[in-house]
Amino acid sequence: MTSATDHVGETRVAIRTGPAATLRQDAWWIAPLVTVVVLGGFVLYGLWVTFINEDYYAEPYLSPFFSPCLADNCEHQTAEVVGDWWNLSPALLILPAPLGFRLTCYYYRKAYYRAFLWSPPACAVGDVRARYAGESRFPLILQNVHRVFFYLVLPFPFILLYDGIRAFDFADGFGMGVGTLVLLVNAVLLGAYTLSCHTCRHLCGGHVDSFSKSPRRYRAWQLVSFLNERHMQIAWVSLFGVALTDLYVRLVATDVIRDLRFF
Amino acid sequence: MTPRTVTMRVWRGDASGGDLKDYQVAAEEGEVVLDVLHRLQATQANDLAVRWNCKAGKCGSCSAEVNGVPRLTCMTRMNLLPPDEPITITPLRTFPVIRDLVTDVSFNYEKAKQAPAFKPRPREPDGTHRMRQQDIDRVQEFHKCIECFLCQDVCHFIRDHDDNKAAFAGPRMFVRYAELEMHPLDTNDRRQLLQDREGLGMCNITKCCTEVCPEGIHITDNAIIPLKERVVDARYDPVLWIGRKLRRRKS
């Protein structure tokens, strides 16, 4: 709560250091708390599904945590890339790319810098560190590899779309279930998250100084900027989308629920 | 309507020391914090130092912290503050206090001097510089800056770490750099300067500058992150690096 600004230092108004260093009276702690609960919950859920390593395929649905499934030990292999020497969870082969993309995402950086690292916990609330070099030194300078992760995750929405299309192919022929819809929506959400990213915005046209000389880039930049303005919302919705899609496949695979067929 | 009485908890002091002091002041319907401060100055504290000018949110003079949040006092309506609690007014925390609510913001002007000036490309054969509206839409957003320095004040990088001031230009200056870097006529490349001397890499994009901007400039999304991406182009993108190498070999 409020700490007294009872003196002026040589340079400025002194407020006690640390997270109590604020005169804010509103509930500034709610947003970081919600982030800790939701983001932390997703990370724990992701770790659980990765290491439990089962029930991620319910024909014809494949969980996005395991797609593309590249190892011989997959419940449903997308492509034969890694042999039977791989005996860990196949999710570990692909998750570093989308995980790294989210971890270095400009929006998530804001969210976890505030919620987990308290640098700062909220605006005009004291940073907990005595010294801070930001993203100019190791390890945070590695945030600049976001561009590389962007290149790596570009195929993922297409792969998930492919999974969604394959989800029309049931054992008894062509059909469509709730799971098909779930997989398709998840692919669209992840595509929107990737497209709305600040790096995508930059590469599409943000790096151009004179838009009138690059009209196609300008149109692409305008489209991506429209999505980018909603990047935070898309980031959260697509995060929930991945978790809920996996949960749906898992519940069908373990016979907790039955997949409703439209046709 | 009869005016209500509010408790204004105002920081009083100078560079040698000071304290929060409570005043009971009348506040009429529709007033902003600066109105009540002026009434306080006129009736009870004639020596209260408050910097102000336009009272219309366009000069950026009356920046202060209202209940701990950096704001323009002329744009902060009294009826939006908790009615039964004291309203705490303190000077901008990031800058040295001169007296009461007035701070020395010369740090920002010193940083502004370090920015290499606009350097336009040669004129067209007919002696003109031509631009289209779509070329300058982006930089016109940055022209809205009124230099209230609330973004500088709220940036934890200098707010909580005084020792970073020498190496960090701050969000206001990044807006200025973005304006120059994205200008269709400008020929200077400031990316190395931004990363190595102005501390662009230090910003950890917590978006507080955007949250407090009274002009609604998307400082983080439209200025700082695009500048960071331009630095990535030059230093951290392996695909562009290979492309540059191949082009150099061809030429």
Coordinates of C-alpha atoms in Angstrom, one line a residue:
Chain A
M1 CA 0.0 0.0 0.0
T2 CA 1.0 3.6 0.1
S3 CA 4.4 4.4 1.5
A4 CA 5.1 7.9 2.5
T5 CA 7.0 10.2 0.2
D6 CA 8.4 11.8 3.3
H7 CA 11.4 13.4 1.8
V8 CA 13.1 14.4 -1.4
G9 CA 16.3 12.8 -2.3
E10 CA 19.0 14.7 -4.0
T11 CA 17.4 14.0 -7.3
R12 CA 13.8 13.1 -7.0
V13 CA 10.8 12.2 -4.8
A14 CA 11.9 9.2 -2.8
I15 CA 9.5 6.3 -2.5
R16 CA 10.5 3.0 -0.9
T17 CA 12.0 0.6 -3.4
G18 CA 10.3 -2.7 -4.4
P19 CA 6.7 -3.6 -5.2
A20 CA 5.4 -1.5 -2.4
A21 CA 7.0 1.6 -4.1
T22 CA 3.8 3.1 -5.4
L23 CA 1.1 5.6 -4.4
R24 CA -1.4 3.8 -6.7
Q25 CA -4.7 3.1 -4.9
D26 CA -6.3 1.0 -7.6
A27 CA -6.1 -2.8 -7.8
W28 CA -3.1 -2.8 -10.0
W29 CA -2.2 -6.3 -8.8
I30 CA -5.2 -8.0 -10.5
A31 CA -3.8 -8.1 -14.0
P32 CA -0.4 -9.7 -13.1
L33 CA -2.2 -12.1 -10.8
V34 CA -4.6 -13.2 -13.6
T35 CA -1.6 -13.6 -15.9
V36 CA 0.2 -15.8 -13.4
V37 CA -2.8 -18.0 -13.0
V38 CA -3.7 -18.4 -16.6
L39 CA -0.2 -18.4 -18.2
G40 CA 1.1 -20.6 -15.4
G41 CA -1.8 -22.9 -15.7
F42 CA -1.2 -23.3 -19.4
V43 CA 2.5 -24.0 -18.9
L44 CA 1.6 -26.7 -16.3
Y45 CA -1.0 -28.2 -18.5
G46 CA 1.4 -28.2 -21.5
L47 CA 4.1 -30.0 -19.4
W48 CA 1.6 -32.5 -18.2
V49 CA 0.3 -33.5 -21.7
T50 CA 3.9 -33.5 -23.1
F51 CA 5.2 -35.9 -20.5
I52 CA 2.2 -38.1 -19.9
N53 CA 2.6 -38.9 -23.7
E54 CA -0.6 -40.7 -24.3
D55 CA -4.3 -40.2 -25.3
Y56 CA -3.4 -37.5 -27.8
Y57 CA -5.0 -39.2 -30.8
A58 CA -8.6 -40.1 -31.2
E59 CA -9.2 -41.1 -34.8
P60 CA -9.1 -39.0 -36.9
Y61 CA -8.2 -36.2 -34.4
L62 CA -4.6 -35.4 -33.5
S63 CA -3.8 -33.0 -30.6
P64 CA -2.0 -29.8 -31.6
F65 CA 0.6 -30.4 -28.9
F66 CA 1.8 -33.4 -30.9
S67 CA 1.3 -32.2 -34.4
P68 CA 3.2 -32.8 -36.6
C69 CA 4.0 -36.1 -35.0
L70 CA 7.4 -37.1 -36.4
A71 CA 8.7 -40.0 -34.4
D72 CA 8.2 -43.8 -34.8
N73 CA 6.7 -43.9 -31.3
C74 CA 3.8 -41.6 -32.2
E75 CA 0.2 -42.8 -31.7
H76 CA -0.5 -41.4 -35.1
Q77 CA 2.5 -40.4 -37.3
T78 CA 2.2 -37.4 -39.5
A79 CA 5.6 -38.1 -41.3
E80 CA 8.5 -40.5 -40.8
V81 CA 11.3 -38.2 -39.8
V82 CA 12.7 -39.6 -36.6
G83 CA 13.4 -43.3 -36.1
D84 CA 12.6 -45.7 -33.3
W85 CA 15.7 -44.5 -31.4
W86 CA 13.6 -41.6 -30.1
N87 CA 11.9 -42.9 -27.0
L88 CA 10.8 -39.6 -25.4
S89 CA 7.5 -37.8 -25.9
P90 CA 7.3 -36.9 -29.6
A91 CA 5.9 -33.5 -28.5
L92 CA 9.4 -32.6 -27.4
L93 CA 10.5 -32.7 -31.1
I94 CA 8.2 -29.9 -32.2
L95 CA 7.2 -27.9 -29.2
P96 CA 10.5 -25.8 -28.9
A97 CA 9.4 -23.8 -32.0
P98 CA 5.9 -22.7 -31.0
L99 CA 7.0 -22.4 -27.3
G100 CA 10.0 -20.2 -28.3
F101 CA 7.7 -18.1 -30.5
R102 CA 5.3 -17.5 -27.7
L103 CA 8.1 -17.0 -25.1
T104 CA 9.8 -14.3 -27.2
C105 CA 6.5 -12.8 -28.5
Y106 CA 6.4 -9.0 -27.8
Y107 CA 3.0 -9.3 -26.2
Y108 CA 3.8 -12.2 -23.9
R109 CA 7.1 -10.5 -23.0
K110 CA 5.0 -7.6 -21.6
A111 CA 2.8 -10.1 -19.8
Y112 CA 5.4 -12.2 -18.1
Y113 CA 7.8 -9.3 -17.4
R114 CA 5.1 -7.8 -15.4
A115 CA 3.5 -10.9 -13.8
F116 CA 6.4 -13.2 -13.2
L117 CA 9.5 -11.1 -13.2
W118 CA 8.0 -8.0 -11.6
S119 CA 10.0 -5.6 -13.7
P120 CA 7.8 -3.8 -13.1
P121 CA 4.6 -5.6 -11.7
A122 CA 2.5 -2.7 -13.0
C123 CA 2.9 0.8 -14.4
A124 CA 4.3 3.2 -11.7
V125 CA 4.8 0.4 -9.3
G126 CA 8.4 -0.2 -8.2
D127 CA 10.7 -2.6 -10.0
V128 CA 11.9 -5.3 -7.6
R129 CA 15.5 -5.2 -8.9
A130 CA 18.2 -2.9 -7.6
R131 CA 19.8 -2.9 -11.1
Y132 CA 18.3 -3.7 -14.5
A133 CA 19.8 -3.9 -18.0
G134 CA 16.6 -4.9 -19.8
E135 CA 17.0 -6.8 -23.0
S136 CA 20.5 -5.4 -23.7
R137 CA 22.4 -8.3 -22.0
F138 CA 22.4 -12.0 -21.7
P139 CA 20.0 -13.7 -21.2
L140 CA 17.2 -11.3 -22.3
I141 CA 19.1 -10.2 -25.4
L142 CA 18.1 -13.6 -26.7
Q143 CA 14.6 -12.2 -27.1
N144 CA 15.9 -11.0 -30.5
V145 CA 15.6 -14.6 -31.8
H146 CA 11.9 -14.0 -32.1
R147 CA 12.5 -13.5 -35.8
V148 CA 14.0 -17.0 -36.1
F149 CA 11.1 -18.5 -34.2
F150 CA 8.8 -16.7 -36.5
Y151 CA 10.4 -18.4 -39.5
L152 CA 10.2 -21.8 -37.7
V153 CA 6.5 -21.6 -36.8
L154 CA 5.3 -20.4 -40.2
P155 CA 4.5 -23.9 -41.4
F156 CA 2.6 -24.8 -38.2
P157 CA -0.8 -23.2 -39.1
F158 CA -0.7 -25.1 -42.4
I159 CA 0.1 -28.4 -40.7
L160 CA -2.7 -27.9 -38.3
L161 CA -5.0 -27.0 -41.2
Y162 CA -3.9 -30.3 -42.8
D163 CA -4.9 -32.0 -39.5
G164 CA -8.2 -30.3 -39.7
I165 CA -8.8 -31.5 -43.2
R166 CA -7.7 -35.0 -42.3
A167 CA -10.3 -34.9 -39.5
F168 CA -13.0 -35.3 -42.1
D169 CA -11.6 -38.8 -42.9
F170 CA -13.3 -41.2 -40.5
A171 CA -12.9 -45.0 -40.4
D172 CA -16.4 -45.3 -42.0
G173 CA -15.7 -42.7 -44.6
F174 CA -16.1 -38.9 -45.1
G175 CA -17.7 -37.2 -42.2
M176 CA -17.6 -34.3 -39.9
G177 CA -17.7 -34.2 -36.1
V178 CA -17.3 -31.5 -33.4
G179 CA -13.6 -32.5 -33.3
T180 CA -13.2 -31.6 -36.9
L181 CA -14.6 -28.1 -36.2
V182 CA -12.4 -27.8 -33.1
L183 CA -9.3 -28.6 -35.1
L184 CA -10.1 -26.2 -37.9
V185 CA -10.9 -23.4 -35.5
N186 CA -7.6 -24.0 -33.7
A187 CA -5.7 -23.9 -37.0
V188 CA -7.4 -20.6 -37.9
L189 CA -6.6 -19.1 -34.5
L190 CA -3.0 -20.1 -34.6
G191 CA -2.8 -18.7 -38.1
A192 CA -4.2 -15.4 -36.9
Y193 CA -1.8 -15.3 -34.0
T194 CA 1.2 -15.9 -36.3
L195 CA 0.0 -13.4 -38.9
S196 CA -0.8 -10.7 -36.3
C197 CA 2.7 -10.9 -34.8
H198 CA 4.8 -7.7 -34.8
T199 CA 7.6 -9.5 -36.7
C200 CA 5.1 -10.4 -39.4
R201 CA 3.9 -6.8 -39.5
H202 CA 7.5 -5.6 -40.0
L203 CA 8.4 -8.2 -42.7
C204 CA 5.2 -7.6 -44.6
G205 CA 5.9 -3.9 -45.0
G206 CA 6.9 -2.2 -41.7
H207 CA 10.5 -2.0 -42.9
V208 CA 9.5 0.0 -46.0
D209 CA 9.8 3.8 -45.6
S210 CA 8.0 4.8 -48.8
F211 CA 4.7 2.9 -49.0
S212 CA 3.7 4.6 -52.3
K213 CA 6.5 2.8 -54.0
S214 CA 5.4 -0.6 -52.7
P215 CA 1.6 -0.7 -52.9
R216 CA 1.3 -4.5 -52.4
R217 CA 3.5 -4.4 -49.3
Y218 CA 1.4 -1.4 -48.1
R219 CA -1.8 -3.4 -48.4
A220 CA -0.2 -6.4 -46.7
W221 CA 1.0 -4.1 -43.9
Q222 CA -2.4 -2.6 -43.5
L223 CA -4.0 -6.0 -43.2
V224 CA -1.5 -7.3 -40.7
S225 CA -1.7 -4.0 -38.7
F226 CA -5.4 -4.6 -38.4
L227 CA -4.7 -8.0 -36.9
N228 CA -1.7 -6.7 -34.9
E229 CA -3.9 -4.2 -33.0
R230 CA -5.7 -7.2 -31.7
H231 CA -2.6 -9.3 -31.1
M232 CA -3.1 -9.5 -27.3
Q233 CA -6.6 -10.8 -27.6
I234 CA -5.6 -13.2 -30.4
A235 CA -2.6 -14.4 -28.3
W236 CA -4.9 -15.3 -25.4
V237 CA -7.7 -16.8 -27.4
S238 CA -5.3 -19.0 -29.5
L239 CA -3.6 -20.1 -26.3
F240 CA -6.9 -21.3 -24.9
G241 CA -7.6 -22.8 -28.3
V242 CA -4.6 -25.0 -28.2
A243 CA -5.3 -26.2 -24.7
L244 CA -9.0 -26.8 -25.3
T245 CA -8.4 -28.6 -28.6
D246 CA -6.0 -30.9 -26.8
L247 CA -8.5 -31.4 -24.0
Y248 CA -11.2 -32.3 -26.4
V249 CA -9.1 -34.9 -28.2
R250 CA -8.0 -36.3 -24.9
L251 CA -11.5 -36.6 -23.6
V252 CA -12.6 -38.4 -26.7
A253 CA -9.5 -40.6 -26.7
T254 CA -10.2 -41.7 -23.1
D255 CA -13.9 -42.2 -23.8
V256 CA -14.9 -39.6 -21.2
I257 CA -17.1 -37.9 -23.9
R258 CA -18.3 -39.1 -27.3
D259 CA -17.6 -37.1 -30.4
L260 CA -20.8 -35.7 -31.9
R261 CA -21.0 -36.4 -35.6
F262 CA -22.7 -33.8 -37.8
F263 CA -22.7 -36.3 -40.7
Chain B
M1 CA -24.8 22.2 -7.2
T2 CA -22.9 22.9 -4.0
P3 CA -19.2 22.2 -4.2
R4 CA -17.9 19.2 -2.3
T5 CA -14.9 19.4 -0.1
V6 CA -12.0 17.1 -1.0
T7 CA -8.7 16.3 0.7
M8 CA -5.8 17.1 -1.5
R9 CA -2.7 15.4 -0.3
V10 CA 0.0 17.5 -2.1
W11 CA 3.7 17.0 -2.0
R12 CA 5.4 20.2 -0.8
G13 CA 9.1 20.7 -0.7
D14 CA 12.2 21.3 -2.8
A15 CA 15.5 19.6 -3.6
S16 CA 16.5 19.5 0.0
G17 CA 13.4 17.7 1.3
G18 CA 9.6 17.7 1.6
D19 CA 6.5 15.9 2.7
L20 CA 2.9 15.2 1.8
K21 CA 0.6 17.8 3.2
D22 CA -3.2 17.6 3.5
Y23 CA -5.5 20.4 2.4
Q24 CA -9.3 20.6 2.5
V25 CA -10.3 22.2 -0.8
A26 CA -13.7 22.8 -2.5
A27 CA -14.2 21.0 -5.8
E28 CA -17.1 22.0 -8.1
E29 CA -18.9 19.7 -10.6
G30 CA -17.0 19.3 -13.8
E31 CA -13.6 20.4 -12.5
V32 CA -10.3 18.8 -13.2
V33 CA -7.4 18.3 -10.8
L34 CA -5.6 21.4 -12.0
D35 CA -8.7 23.5 -11.2
V36 CA -8.6 22.3 -7.6
L37 CA -4.9 22.9 -7.4
H38 CA -5.4 26.4 -8.6
R39 CA -8.1 26.9 -6.0
L40 CA -5.7 25.6 -3.4
Q41 CA -3.0 27.9 -4.6
A42 CA -5.4 30.9 -4.6
T43 CA -6.9 30.3 -1.1
Q44 CA -4.5 28.4 1.1
A45 CA -1.1 27.8 -0.4
N46 CA -0.1 30.9 -2.4
D47 CA 3.4 29.6 -2.7
L48 CA 2.5 26.3 -4.2
A49 CA 4.6 25.7 -7.4
V50 CA 2.6 24.2 -10.2
R51 CA 3.6 24.2 -13.9
W52 CA 0.8 24.7 -16.3
N53 CA -0.1 26.6 -19.4
C54 CA -2.9 25.6 -21.8
K55 CA -5.4 23.8 -19.6
A56 CA -6.4 21.9 -22.7
G57 CA -4.2 18.9 -22.7
K58 CA -2.0 20.2 -25.5
C59 CA 1.0 21.9 -23.9
G60 CA 2.2 19.0 -21.7
S61 CA 3.1 21.3 -18.9
C62 CA 0.9 20.1 -16.0
S63 CA 2.3 16.6 -15.8
A64 CA 2.2 15.1 -12.3
E65 CA 1.3 11.9 -10.5
V66 CA -2.3 11.7 -9.4
N67 CA -2.9 8.9 -6.9
G68 CA 0.4 7.4 -8.0
V69 CA -0.4 7.4 -11.8
P70 CA 1.4 9.8 -14.2
R71 CA -1.3 12.1 -15.7
L72 CA -1.9 15.5 -17.1
T73 CA -3.7 17.3 -14.2
C74 CA -5.7 19.4 -16.6
M75 CA -7.2 16.3 -18.2
T76 CA -7.9 14.3 -15.0
R77 CA -11.5 14.9 -14.0
M78 CA -12.2 15.0 -10.3
N79 CA -15.3 12.9 -10.6
L80 CA -13.3 10.0 -11.9
L81 CA -11.3 9.8 -8.6
P82 CA -12.4 8.0 -5.5
P83 CA -14.8 10.5 -3.9
D84 CA -14.2 9.8 -0.2
E85 CA -10.4 9.3 -0.2
P86 CA -7.6 11.8 -0.2
I87 CA -6.3 12.7 -3.7
T88 CA -2.5 12.4 -3.7
I89 CA -0.6 14.7 -6.0
T90 CA 3.2 14.3 -6.3
P91 CA 5.7 15.5 -8.8
L92 CA 7.0 13.3 -11.6
R93 CA 9.2 10.8 -9.8
T94 CA 11.7 10.2 -12.6
F95 CA 13.0 13.8 -12.6
P96 CA 14.7 16.0 -10.0
V97 CA 12.4 18.1 -8.0
I98 CA 12.8 21.9 -8.3
R99 CA 9.9 22.8 -6.0
D100 CA 6.5 21.2 -5.0
L101 CA 5.0 19.8 -8.2
V102 CA 7.6 21.3 -10.6
T103 CA 10.5 19.0 -11.8
D104 CA 13.5 19.6 -13.8
V105 CA 12.9 17.8 -17.1
S106 CA 16.0 19.0 -18.9
F107 CA 17.2 15.3 -19.1
N108 CA 14.8 15.0 -22.1
Y109 CA 16.2 18.0 -23.9
E110 CA 19.7 16.7 -23.4
K111 CA 18.6 13.4 -25.0
A112 CA 16.9 15.2 -27.8
K113 CA 20.2 16.9 -28.7
Q114 CA 21.8 13.5 -29.3
A115 CA 19.4 12.5 -32.1
P116 CA 20.9 13.0 -35.5
A117 CA 18.8 15.5 -37.4
F118 CA 16.5 14.8 -40.4
K119 CA 18.7 14.4 -43.5
P120 CA 16.6 14.4 -46.6
R121 CA 17.5 12.8 -49.9
P122 CA 18.4 15.1 -52.8
R123 CA 15.5 16.9 -54.4
E124 CA 13.6 15.7 -57.5
P125 CA 14.8 17.1 -60.9
D126 CA 12.0 19.7 -60.7
G127 CA 13.4 20.9 -57.3
T128 CA 10.7 19.4 -55.1
H129 CA 10.4 16.7 -52.5
R130 CA 7.3 14.5 -53.2
M131 CA 5.5 12.3 -50.7
R132 CA 2.1 10.7 -50.7
Q133 CA -0.2 10.7 -47.8
Q134 CA 0.3 6.9 -47.3
D135 CA 4.0 7.5 -46.9
I136 CA 3.6 9.8 -43.9
D137 CA 0.5 8.4 -42.2
R138 CA 2.7 6.5 -39.7
V139 CA 5.0 9.4 -38.8
Q140 CA 2.0 11.8 -38.4
E141 CA 0.9 9.8 -35.4
F142 CA 4.2 10.6 -33.8
H143 CA 3.7 14.3 -34.5
K144 CA 0.9 14.3 -31.9
C145 CA 3.4 14.1 -29.1
I146 CA 3.1 17.1 -26.8
E147 CA 6.2 16.4 -24.8
C148 CA 4.5 16.0 -21.5
F149 CA 7.2 13.4 -20.6
L150 CA 4.7 11.1 -18.9
C151 CA 6.1 8.2 -20.9
Q152 CA 9.6 9.1 -19.7
D153 CA 8.3 9.3 -16.1
V154 CA 6.5 6.0 -16.1
C155 CA 9.3 4.0 -17.8
H156 CA 10.6 1.8 -15.0
F157 CA 14.0 1.7 -16.7
I158 CA 14.8 5.2 -15.5
R159 CA 12.0 5.7 -12.9
D160 CA 13.4 3.0 -10.7
H161 CA 17.0 2.9 -11.9
D162 CA 18.5 6.4 -11.9
D163 CA 21.9 4.9 -13.0
N164 CA 20.4 4.0 -16.4
K165 CA 19.7 7.5 -17.4
A166 CA 23.0 8.0 -19.1
A167 CA 22.5 5.0 -21.4
F168 CA 18.8 5.2 -22.1
A169 CA 17.0 7.8 -24.2
G170 CA 13.5 6.8 -23.2
P171 CA 10.2 6.3 -25.0
R172 CA 9.7 9.9 -25.9
M173 CA 13.0 9.9 -27.8
F174 CA 12.2 6.5 -29.4
V175 CA 9.1 8.1 -30.8
R176 CA 11.3 10.8 -32.3
Y177 CA 13.7 8.3 -33.7
A178 CA 10.8 6.3 -35.2
E179 CA 9.5 9.5 -36.8
L180 CA 12.9 10.0 -38.4
E181 CA 13.6 6.4 -39.3
M182 CA 10.3 5.9 -41.0
H183 CA 10.3 9.2 -42.8
P184 CA 10.2 8.6 -46.6
L185 CA 12.7 11.3 -47.3
D186 CA 15.2 10.7 -44.5
T187 CA 18.6 9.1 -45.4
N188 CA 20.2 8.7 -42.0
D189 CA 20.5 5.2 -40.6
R190 CA 20.2 5.4 -36.8
R191 CA 19.9 1.7 -36.0
Q192 CA 23.4 1.2 -34.6
L193 CA 23.2 4.4 -32.6
L194 CA 19.8 3.4 -31.2
Q195 CA 21.0 0.0 -30.1
D196 CA 24.5 0.9 -28.9
R197 CA 24.1 4.4 -27.4
E198 CA 20.4 5.2 -26.9
G199 CA 19.5 2.0 -25.1
L200 CA 16.8 0.7 -27.4
G201 CA 17.7 -2.8 -26.4
M202 CA 17.2 -2.0 -22.8
C203 CA 13.5 -1.4 -23.3
N204 CA 11.6 -4.5 -22.1
I205 CA 8.3 -3.3 -23.8
T206 CA 6.1 -3.4 -20.7
K207 CA 3.9 -0.8 -22.5
C208 CA 3.5 1.6 -19.6
C209 CA 4.5 4.4 -21.9
T210 CA 1.6 3.6 -24.2
E211 CA -0.8 3.4 -21.2
V212 CA -0.1 6.9 -19.9
C213 CA 0.2 8.7 -23.2
P214 CA -2.5 11.4 -23.2
E215 CA -2.4 11.7 -27.0
G216 CA -3.1 8.0 -27.4
I217 CA 0.1 7.4 -29.4
H218 CA 0.8 3.7 -29.7
I219 CA 4.4 4.2 -28.5
T220 CA 5.3 0.6 -28.0
D221 CA 3.5 -1.0 -31.0
N222 CA 4.1 1.7 -33.6
A223 CA 7.5 3.2 -32.5
I224 CA 9.6 1.0 -30.2
I225 CA 8.8 -2.4 -31.6
P226 CA 9.2 -1.4 -35.2
L227 CA 12.6 0.2 -34.3
K228 CA 13.6 -3.1 -32.5
E229 CA 12.6 -5.0 -35.6
R230 CA 14.8 -2.7 -37.7
V231 CA 17.7 -3.5 -35.4
V232 CA 16.9 -7.2 -35.8
D233 CA 17.1 -6.8 -39.6
A234 CA 20.6 -5.5 -39.2
R235 CA 21.9 -7.8 -36.5
Y236 CA 19.9 -10.8 -35.6
D237 CA 18.1 -12.1 -38.7
P238 CA 20.1 -15.0 -40.2
V239 CA 18.0 -15.1 -43.4
L240 CA 18.6 -11.4 -44.2
W241 CA 22.2 -11.9 -43.3
I242 CA 22.6 -14.6 -45.8
G243 CA 20.7 -12.5 -48.4
R244 CA 23.1 -9.6 -47.8
K245 CA 26.1 -11.9 -48.2
L246 CA 24.8 -13.3 -51.5
R247 CA 24.0 -9.9 -52.9
R248 CA 27.4 -8.6 -51.9
R249 CA 29.1 -11.6 -53.6
K250 CA 27.0 -11.0 -56.8
S251 CA 27.9 -7.4 -57.0

